Coordinates of C-alpha atoms in Angstrom, one line a residue:
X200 CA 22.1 -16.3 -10.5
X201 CA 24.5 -14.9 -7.9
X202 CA 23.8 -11.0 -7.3
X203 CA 26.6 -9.6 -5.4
X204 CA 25.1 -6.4 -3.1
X205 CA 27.0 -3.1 -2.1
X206 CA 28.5 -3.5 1.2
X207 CA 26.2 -2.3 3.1
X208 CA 27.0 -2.5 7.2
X209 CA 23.5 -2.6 7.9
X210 CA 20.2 -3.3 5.7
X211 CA 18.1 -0.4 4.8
X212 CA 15.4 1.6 7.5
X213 CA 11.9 1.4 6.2
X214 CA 8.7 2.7 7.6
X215 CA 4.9 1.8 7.1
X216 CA 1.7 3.4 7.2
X217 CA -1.5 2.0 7.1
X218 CA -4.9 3.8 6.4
X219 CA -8.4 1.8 8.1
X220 CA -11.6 2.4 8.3
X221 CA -14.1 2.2 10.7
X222 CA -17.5 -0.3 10.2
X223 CA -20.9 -0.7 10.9
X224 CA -21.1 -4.5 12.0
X225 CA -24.0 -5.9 9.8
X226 CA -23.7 -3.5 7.2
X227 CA -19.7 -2.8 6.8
X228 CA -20.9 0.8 5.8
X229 CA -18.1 3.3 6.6
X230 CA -18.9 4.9 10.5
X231 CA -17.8 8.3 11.0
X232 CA -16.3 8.9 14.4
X233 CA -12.7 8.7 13.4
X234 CA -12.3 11.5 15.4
X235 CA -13.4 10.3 18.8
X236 CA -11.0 7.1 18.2
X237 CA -8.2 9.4 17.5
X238 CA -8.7 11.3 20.6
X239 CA -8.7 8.3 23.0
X240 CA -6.0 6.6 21.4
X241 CA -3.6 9.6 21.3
X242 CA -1.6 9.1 24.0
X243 CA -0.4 5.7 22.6
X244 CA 3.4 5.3 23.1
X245 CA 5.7 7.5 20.2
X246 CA 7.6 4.8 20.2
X247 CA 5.0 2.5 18.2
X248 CA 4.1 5.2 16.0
X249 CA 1.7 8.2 15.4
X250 CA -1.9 7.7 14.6
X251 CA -3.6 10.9 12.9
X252 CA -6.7 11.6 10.4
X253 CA -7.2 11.2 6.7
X254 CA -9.1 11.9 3.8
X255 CA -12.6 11.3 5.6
X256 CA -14.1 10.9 8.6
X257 CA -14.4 7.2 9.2
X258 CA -10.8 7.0 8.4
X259 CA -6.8 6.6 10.4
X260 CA -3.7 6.5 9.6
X261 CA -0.6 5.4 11.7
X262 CA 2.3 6.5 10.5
X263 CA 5.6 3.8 12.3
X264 CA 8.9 5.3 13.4
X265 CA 11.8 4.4 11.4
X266 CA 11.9 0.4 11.4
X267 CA 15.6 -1.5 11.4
X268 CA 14.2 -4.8 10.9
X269 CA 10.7 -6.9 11.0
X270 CA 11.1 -7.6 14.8
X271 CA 10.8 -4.1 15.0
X272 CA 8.1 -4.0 12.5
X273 CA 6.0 -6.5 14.7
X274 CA 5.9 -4.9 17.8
X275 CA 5.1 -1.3 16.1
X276 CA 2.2 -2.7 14.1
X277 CA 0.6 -5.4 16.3
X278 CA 0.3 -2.5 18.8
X279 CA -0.8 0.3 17.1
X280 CA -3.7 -2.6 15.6
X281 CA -4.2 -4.0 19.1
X282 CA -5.1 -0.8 20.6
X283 CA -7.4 0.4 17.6
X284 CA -9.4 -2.8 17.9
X285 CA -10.3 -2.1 21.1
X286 CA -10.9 1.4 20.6
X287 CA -13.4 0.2 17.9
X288 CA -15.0 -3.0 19.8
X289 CA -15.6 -0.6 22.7
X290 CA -18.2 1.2 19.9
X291 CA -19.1 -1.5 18.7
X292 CA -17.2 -0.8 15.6
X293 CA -14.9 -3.0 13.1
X294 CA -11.5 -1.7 12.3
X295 CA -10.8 -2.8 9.0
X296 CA -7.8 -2.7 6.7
X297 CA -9.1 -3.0 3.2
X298 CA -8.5 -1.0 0.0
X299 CA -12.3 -0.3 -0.2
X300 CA -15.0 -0.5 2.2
X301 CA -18.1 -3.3 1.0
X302 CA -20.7 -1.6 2.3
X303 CA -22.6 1.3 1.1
X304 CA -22.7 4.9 2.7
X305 CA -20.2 7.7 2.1
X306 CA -18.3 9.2 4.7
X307 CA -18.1 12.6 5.2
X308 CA -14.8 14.7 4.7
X309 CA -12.6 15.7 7.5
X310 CA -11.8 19.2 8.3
X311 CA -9.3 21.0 6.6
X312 CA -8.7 23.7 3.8
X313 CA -6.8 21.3 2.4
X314 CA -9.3 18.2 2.2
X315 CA -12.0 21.2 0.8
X316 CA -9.5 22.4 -2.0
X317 CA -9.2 18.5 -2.7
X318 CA -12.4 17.9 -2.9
X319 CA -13.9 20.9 -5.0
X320 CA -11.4 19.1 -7.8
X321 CA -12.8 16.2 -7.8
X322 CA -15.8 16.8 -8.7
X323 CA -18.4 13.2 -9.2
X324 CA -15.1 11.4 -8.4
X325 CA -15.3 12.6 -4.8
X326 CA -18.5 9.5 -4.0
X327 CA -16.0 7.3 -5.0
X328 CA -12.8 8.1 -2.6
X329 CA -13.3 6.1 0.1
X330 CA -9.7 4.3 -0.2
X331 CA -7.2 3.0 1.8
X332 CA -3.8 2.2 1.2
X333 CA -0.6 0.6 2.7
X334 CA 2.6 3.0 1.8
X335 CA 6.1 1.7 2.6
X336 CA 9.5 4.0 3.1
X337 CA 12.5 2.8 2.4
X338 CA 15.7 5.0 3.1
X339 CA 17.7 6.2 0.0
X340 CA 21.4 8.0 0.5
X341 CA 20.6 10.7 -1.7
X342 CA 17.3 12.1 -4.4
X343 CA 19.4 10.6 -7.2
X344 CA 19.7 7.4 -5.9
X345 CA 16.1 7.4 -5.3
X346 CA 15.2 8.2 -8.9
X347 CA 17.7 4.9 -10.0
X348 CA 15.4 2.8 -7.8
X349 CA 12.3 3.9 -9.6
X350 CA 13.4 3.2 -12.7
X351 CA 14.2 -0.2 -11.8
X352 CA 11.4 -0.4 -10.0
X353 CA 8.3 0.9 -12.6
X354 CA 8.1 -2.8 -14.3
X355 CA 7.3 -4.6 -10.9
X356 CA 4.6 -2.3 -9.6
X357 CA 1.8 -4.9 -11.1
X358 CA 3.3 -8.2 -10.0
X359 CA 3.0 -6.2 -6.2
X360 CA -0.7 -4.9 -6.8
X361 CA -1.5 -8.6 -8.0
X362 CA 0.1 -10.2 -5.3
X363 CA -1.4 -7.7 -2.0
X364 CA -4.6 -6.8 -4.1
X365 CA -7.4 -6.4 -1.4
X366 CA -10.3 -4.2 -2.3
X367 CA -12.4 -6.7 -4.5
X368 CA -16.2 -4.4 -3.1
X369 CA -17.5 -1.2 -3.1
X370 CA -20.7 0.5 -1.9
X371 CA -22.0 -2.6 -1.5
X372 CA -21.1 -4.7 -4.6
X373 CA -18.2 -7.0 -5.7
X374 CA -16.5 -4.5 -8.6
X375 CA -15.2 -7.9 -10.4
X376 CA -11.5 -6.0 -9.9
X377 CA -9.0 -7.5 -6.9
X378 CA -7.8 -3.9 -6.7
X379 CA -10.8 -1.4 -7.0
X380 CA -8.9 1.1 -4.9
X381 CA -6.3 0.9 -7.8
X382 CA -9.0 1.8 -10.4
X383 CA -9.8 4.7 -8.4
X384 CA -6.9 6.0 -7.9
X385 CA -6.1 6.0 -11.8
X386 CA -8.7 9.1 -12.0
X387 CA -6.3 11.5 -9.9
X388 CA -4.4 14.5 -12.0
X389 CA -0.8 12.4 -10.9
X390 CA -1.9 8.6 -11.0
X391 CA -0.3 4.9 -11.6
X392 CA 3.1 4.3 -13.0
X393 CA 5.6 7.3 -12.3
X394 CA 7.6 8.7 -15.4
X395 CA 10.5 7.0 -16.4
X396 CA 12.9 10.2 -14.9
X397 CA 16.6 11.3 -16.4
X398 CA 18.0 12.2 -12.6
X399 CA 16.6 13.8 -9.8
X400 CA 16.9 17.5 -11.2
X401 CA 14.4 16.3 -13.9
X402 CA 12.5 14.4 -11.0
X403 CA 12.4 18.2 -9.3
X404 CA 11.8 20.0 -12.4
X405 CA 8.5 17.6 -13.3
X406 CA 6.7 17.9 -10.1
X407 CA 7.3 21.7 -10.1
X408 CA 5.4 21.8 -13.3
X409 CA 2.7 19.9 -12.0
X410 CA 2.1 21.4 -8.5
X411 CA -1.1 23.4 -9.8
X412 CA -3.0 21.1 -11.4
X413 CA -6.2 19.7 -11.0
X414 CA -5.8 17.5 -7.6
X415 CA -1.9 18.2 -7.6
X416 CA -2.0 20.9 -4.9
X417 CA 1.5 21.2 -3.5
X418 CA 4.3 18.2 -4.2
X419 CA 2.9 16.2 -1.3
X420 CA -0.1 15.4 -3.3
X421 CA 1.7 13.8 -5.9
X422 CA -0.5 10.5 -6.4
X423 CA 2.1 8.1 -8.1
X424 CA 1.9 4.4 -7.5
X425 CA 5.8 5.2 -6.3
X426 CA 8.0 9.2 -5.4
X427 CA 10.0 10.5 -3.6
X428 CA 9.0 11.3 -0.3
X429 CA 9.1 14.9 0.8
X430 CA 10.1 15.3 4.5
X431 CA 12.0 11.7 4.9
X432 CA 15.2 10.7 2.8
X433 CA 13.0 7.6 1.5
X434 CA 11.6 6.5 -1.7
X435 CA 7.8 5.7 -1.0
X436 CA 5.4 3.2 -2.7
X437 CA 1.7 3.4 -2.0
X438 CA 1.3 0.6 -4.9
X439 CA -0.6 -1.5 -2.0
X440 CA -3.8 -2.0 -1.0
X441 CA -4.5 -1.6 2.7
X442 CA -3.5 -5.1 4.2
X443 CA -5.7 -7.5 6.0
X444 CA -3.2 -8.6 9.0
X445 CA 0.0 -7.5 10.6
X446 CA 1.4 -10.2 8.8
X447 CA 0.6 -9.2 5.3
X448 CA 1.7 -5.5 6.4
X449 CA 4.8 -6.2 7.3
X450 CA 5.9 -8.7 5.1
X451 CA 4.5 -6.3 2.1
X452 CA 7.5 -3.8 3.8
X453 CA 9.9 -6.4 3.9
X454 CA 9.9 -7.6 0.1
X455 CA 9.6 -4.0 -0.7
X456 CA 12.8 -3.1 1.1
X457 CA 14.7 -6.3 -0.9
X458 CA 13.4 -4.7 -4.0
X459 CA 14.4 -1.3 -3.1
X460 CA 17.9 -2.9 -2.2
X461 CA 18.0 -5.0 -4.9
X462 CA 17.2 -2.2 -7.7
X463 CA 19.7 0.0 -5.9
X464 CA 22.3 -2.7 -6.8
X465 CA 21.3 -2.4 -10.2
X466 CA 20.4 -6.6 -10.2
X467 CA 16.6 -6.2 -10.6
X468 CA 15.7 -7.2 -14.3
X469 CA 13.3 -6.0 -16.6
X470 CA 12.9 -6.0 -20.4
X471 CA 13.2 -2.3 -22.2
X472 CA 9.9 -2.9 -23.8
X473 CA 8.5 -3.4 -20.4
X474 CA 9.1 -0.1 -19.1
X475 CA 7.3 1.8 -22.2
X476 CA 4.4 3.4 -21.1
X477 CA 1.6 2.1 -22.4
X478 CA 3.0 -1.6 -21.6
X479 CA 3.3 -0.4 -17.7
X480 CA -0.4 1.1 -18.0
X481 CA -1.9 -1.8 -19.2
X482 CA 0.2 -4.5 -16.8
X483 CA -1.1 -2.1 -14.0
X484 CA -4.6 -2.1 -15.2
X485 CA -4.8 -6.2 -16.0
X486 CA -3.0 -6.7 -12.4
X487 CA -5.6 -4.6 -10.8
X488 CA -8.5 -6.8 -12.1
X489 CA -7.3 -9.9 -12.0
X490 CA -4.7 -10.0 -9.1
X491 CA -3.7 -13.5 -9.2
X492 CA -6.2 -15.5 -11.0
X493 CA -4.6 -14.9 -14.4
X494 CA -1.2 -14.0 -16.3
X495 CA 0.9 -11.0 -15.5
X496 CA 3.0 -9.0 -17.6
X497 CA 6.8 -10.8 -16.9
X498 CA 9.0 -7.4 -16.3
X499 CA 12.0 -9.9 -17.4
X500 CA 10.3 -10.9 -21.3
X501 CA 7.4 -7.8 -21.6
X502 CA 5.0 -10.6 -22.4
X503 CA 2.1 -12.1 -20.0
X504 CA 2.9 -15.0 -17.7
X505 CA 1.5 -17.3 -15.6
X506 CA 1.3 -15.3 -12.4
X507 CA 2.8 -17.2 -9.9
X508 CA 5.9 -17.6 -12.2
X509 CA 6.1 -13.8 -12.1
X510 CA 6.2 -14.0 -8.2
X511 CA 8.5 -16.3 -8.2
X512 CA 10.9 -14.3 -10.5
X513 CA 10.3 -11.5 -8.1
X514 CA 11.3 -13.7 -5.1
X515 CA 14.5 -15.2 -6.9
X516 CA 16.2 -11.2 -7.9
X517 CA 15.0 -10.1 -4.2
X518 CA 16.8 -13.4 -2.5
X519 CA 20.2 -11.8 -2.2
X520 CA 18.5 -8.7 -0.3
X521 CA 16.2 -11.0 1.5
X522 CA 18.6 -13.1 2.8
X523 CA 21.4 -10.5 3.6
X524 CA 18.6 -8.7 6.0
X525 CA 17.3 -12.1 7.4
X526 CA 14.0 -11.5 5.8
X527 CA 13.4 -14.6 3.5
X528 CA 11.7 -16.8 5.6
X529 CA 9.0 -13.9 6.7
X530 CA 8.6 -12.7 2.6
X531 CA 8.4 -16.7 2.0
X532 CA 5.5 -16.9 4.5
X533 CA 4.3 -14.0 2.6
X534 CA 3.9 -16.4 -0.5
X535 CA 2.9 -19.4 0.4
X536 CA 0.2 -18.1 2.2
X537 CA -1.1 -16.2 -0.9
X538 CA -1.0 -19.8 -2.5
X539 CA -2.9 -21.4 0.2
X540 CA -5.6 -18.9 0.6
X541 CA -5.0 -16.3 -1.9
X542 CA -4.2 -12.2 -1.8
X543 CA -6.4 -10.3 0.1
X544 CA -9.4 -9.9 -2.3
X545 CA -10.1 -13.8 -3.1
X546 CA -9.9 -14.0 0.6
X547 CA -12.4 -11.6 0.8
X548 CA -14.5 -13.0 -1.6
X549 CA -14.3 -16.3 -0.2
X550 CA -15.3 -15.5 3.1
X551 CA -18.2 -13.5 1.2
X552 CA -19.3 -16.4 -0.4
X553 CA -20.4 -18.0 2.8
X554 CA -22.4 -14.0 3.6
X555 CA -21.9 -11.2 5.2
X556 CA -21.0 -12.5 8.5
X557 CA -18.3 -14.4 7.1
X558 CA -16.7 -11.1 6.2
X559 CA -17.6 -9.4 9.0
X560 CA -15.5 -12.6 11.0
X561 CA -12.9 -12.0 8.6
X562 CA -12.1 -8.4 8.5
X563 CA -12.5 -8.8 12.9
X564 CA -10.0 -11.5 13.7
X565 CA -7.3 -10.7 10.6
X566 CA -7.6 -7.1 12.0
X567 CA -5.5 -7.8 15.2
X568 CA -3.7 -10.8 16.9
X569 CA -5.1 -9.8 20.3
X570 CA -9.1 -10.6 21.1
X571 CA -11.2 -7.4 20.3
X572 CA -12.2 -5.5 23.7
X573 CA -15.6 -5.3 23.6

């Protein structure tokens, strides 16, 4: 099928931030010294990005500059991961990008009247959110056009959480889920699947209504597999799980730009009964568990699949994007080393299945390309 793109001079700007957290070696429990990380690294270059606190305090997040294209990407992320790992191996630390930490422990939470409001609403939730995600931006020309890509995208949210799923333990314990962090987040006031919204007044109107609410404390802590980003012209998904390597990262932003692109165009398929509710719920909830190792809901028929014939699906309406960016062959790699080895979860379970240092090894040299400065 030929999809025939808007002219478009350039492809679209995207952006990335990853959350990590920091590891006891032996135990993987989460460490809490985020803070004296963040202070030496601060004076990394702007130009690869801004690294800052989150939710706890064994936790970062770099936040990229505005990204043309995955050359960019690369040199952004490689450093910004090159220059953590050594600011964790000179602790004797692990920098780790996973969904959920396997170790026990909880971290404390970081200052802020923000995190305390946060955290007075959740309640016997708050043992559990120790998560970390990977959120990709991808520039819109206008609110409106962001809400169009949202509703093309809702139906292929699962096929992405079973394809980057990478938080298979928790506090110790293999959950039985490839996405735990997924689970977890389902429990927020705002979770999963975004509405399926008229425009971007009712998109405006919504939100409004829910600012308030339980964890919903402003518009920024809207908790949505996919929104509307507040201070950058982008549409944002935080569908991922934090990423293992660079590679995954940044190859995870590149398909999602295609999408984005593609949905935009209007050439991204989807049945209407896969974009009722209850049919997105439950695709999000049997990707989370089962990631690759079983069926997915087929946006394109609204009825389960082999998985990799889902993926594949995914890749062929993204193609035109793909190619017209230069991105195919990275997004390719993307898949066939998914097939090889699996996502990140069976990845971590194989390694787990050998023990704990197995993992340890794994989380270590998928971390960074460079050696970790000890």
């Amino acid at each position: 099928m030929t999809v025939l793109l808007p002219n478009r001079r350039t492809p679209r700007t995207f952006g990335v931030e990853e959350e990590v957290v920091l590891l006891e070696p032996g135990t993987l429990a989460p460490v809490d010294v985020a803070d004296a990380v963040i202070e030496e690294i601060a004076d990394l270059d702007a130009s690869y990005g801004w690294v800052g606190h989150e939710f706890l305090r064994a936790q970062l997040e770099f936040s990229s500059p505005v990204l043309d294209d995955a050359a960019a990407a690369d040199r952004v992320v490689r450093e910004w991961r090159r220059v953590l790992a050594g600011a964790a191996g000179r602790r004797g630390l692990i920098a780790a990008s996973i969904g959920t930490p396997h170790g026990p422990g909880v971290s404390s939470v970081a200052e802020g009247e923000r995190y305390e409001r946060f955290v007075a609403e959740l309640g016997a939730v708050r043992p559990d959110h120790s998560i970390q995600g990977l959120h990709v931006h991808v520039g819109i020309a206008s609110r409106e056009e962001g809400v169009l890509i949202m509703r093309a995208l809702r139906p292929w949210l699962a096929p992405l959480i079973a394809l980057t799923a990478n938080s298979p333990c928790f506090a110790g314990r293999d959950t039985g889920f490839a996405s735990w962090r997924t689970l977890v987040g389902r429990r927020f006031t705002t979770a999963s699947v975004p509405p399926d919204f008229a425009d971007a007044a009712d998109y405006e109107r919504r939100v409004a209504a829910l600012v308030g609410l339980g964890t919903t404390l402003d518009s920024g802590a809207i908790a949505w597999m996919m929104r509307l980003a507040e201070r950058y012209p982008t549409v944002e998904l935080r569908v991922f799980d934090a990423q293992l390597s660079a590679d995954d990262t940044i190859e995870a932003a590149l398909l999602t730009r295609a999408l984005v692109e593609t949905a935009a165009a209007g050439a991204l398929p989807h049945d209407p009964a896969a974009a009722h509710a209850e049919h997105l719920d439950a695709a999000v909830w049997h990707a989370a568990r089962h990631g690759l190792d079983a069926g997915l809901v087929d946006p394109t028929t609204a009825s389960v699949a082999p998985a990799w014939d889902v993926i594949e699906r995914m890749l062929e309406a993204a193609s035109p994007a793909l190619d017209a960016a230069g991105d195919r062959g990275r997004v390719e790699s993307l898949l066939e080393r998914t097939r090889a080895a699996g996502n990140g979860a069976a990845r971590q379970r194989a390694a787990l299945a050998e023990g704990l240092p197995a993992l340890e090894r794994l989380l270590r040299t998928s971390f960074a390309d460079s050696p970790v400065v000890e």
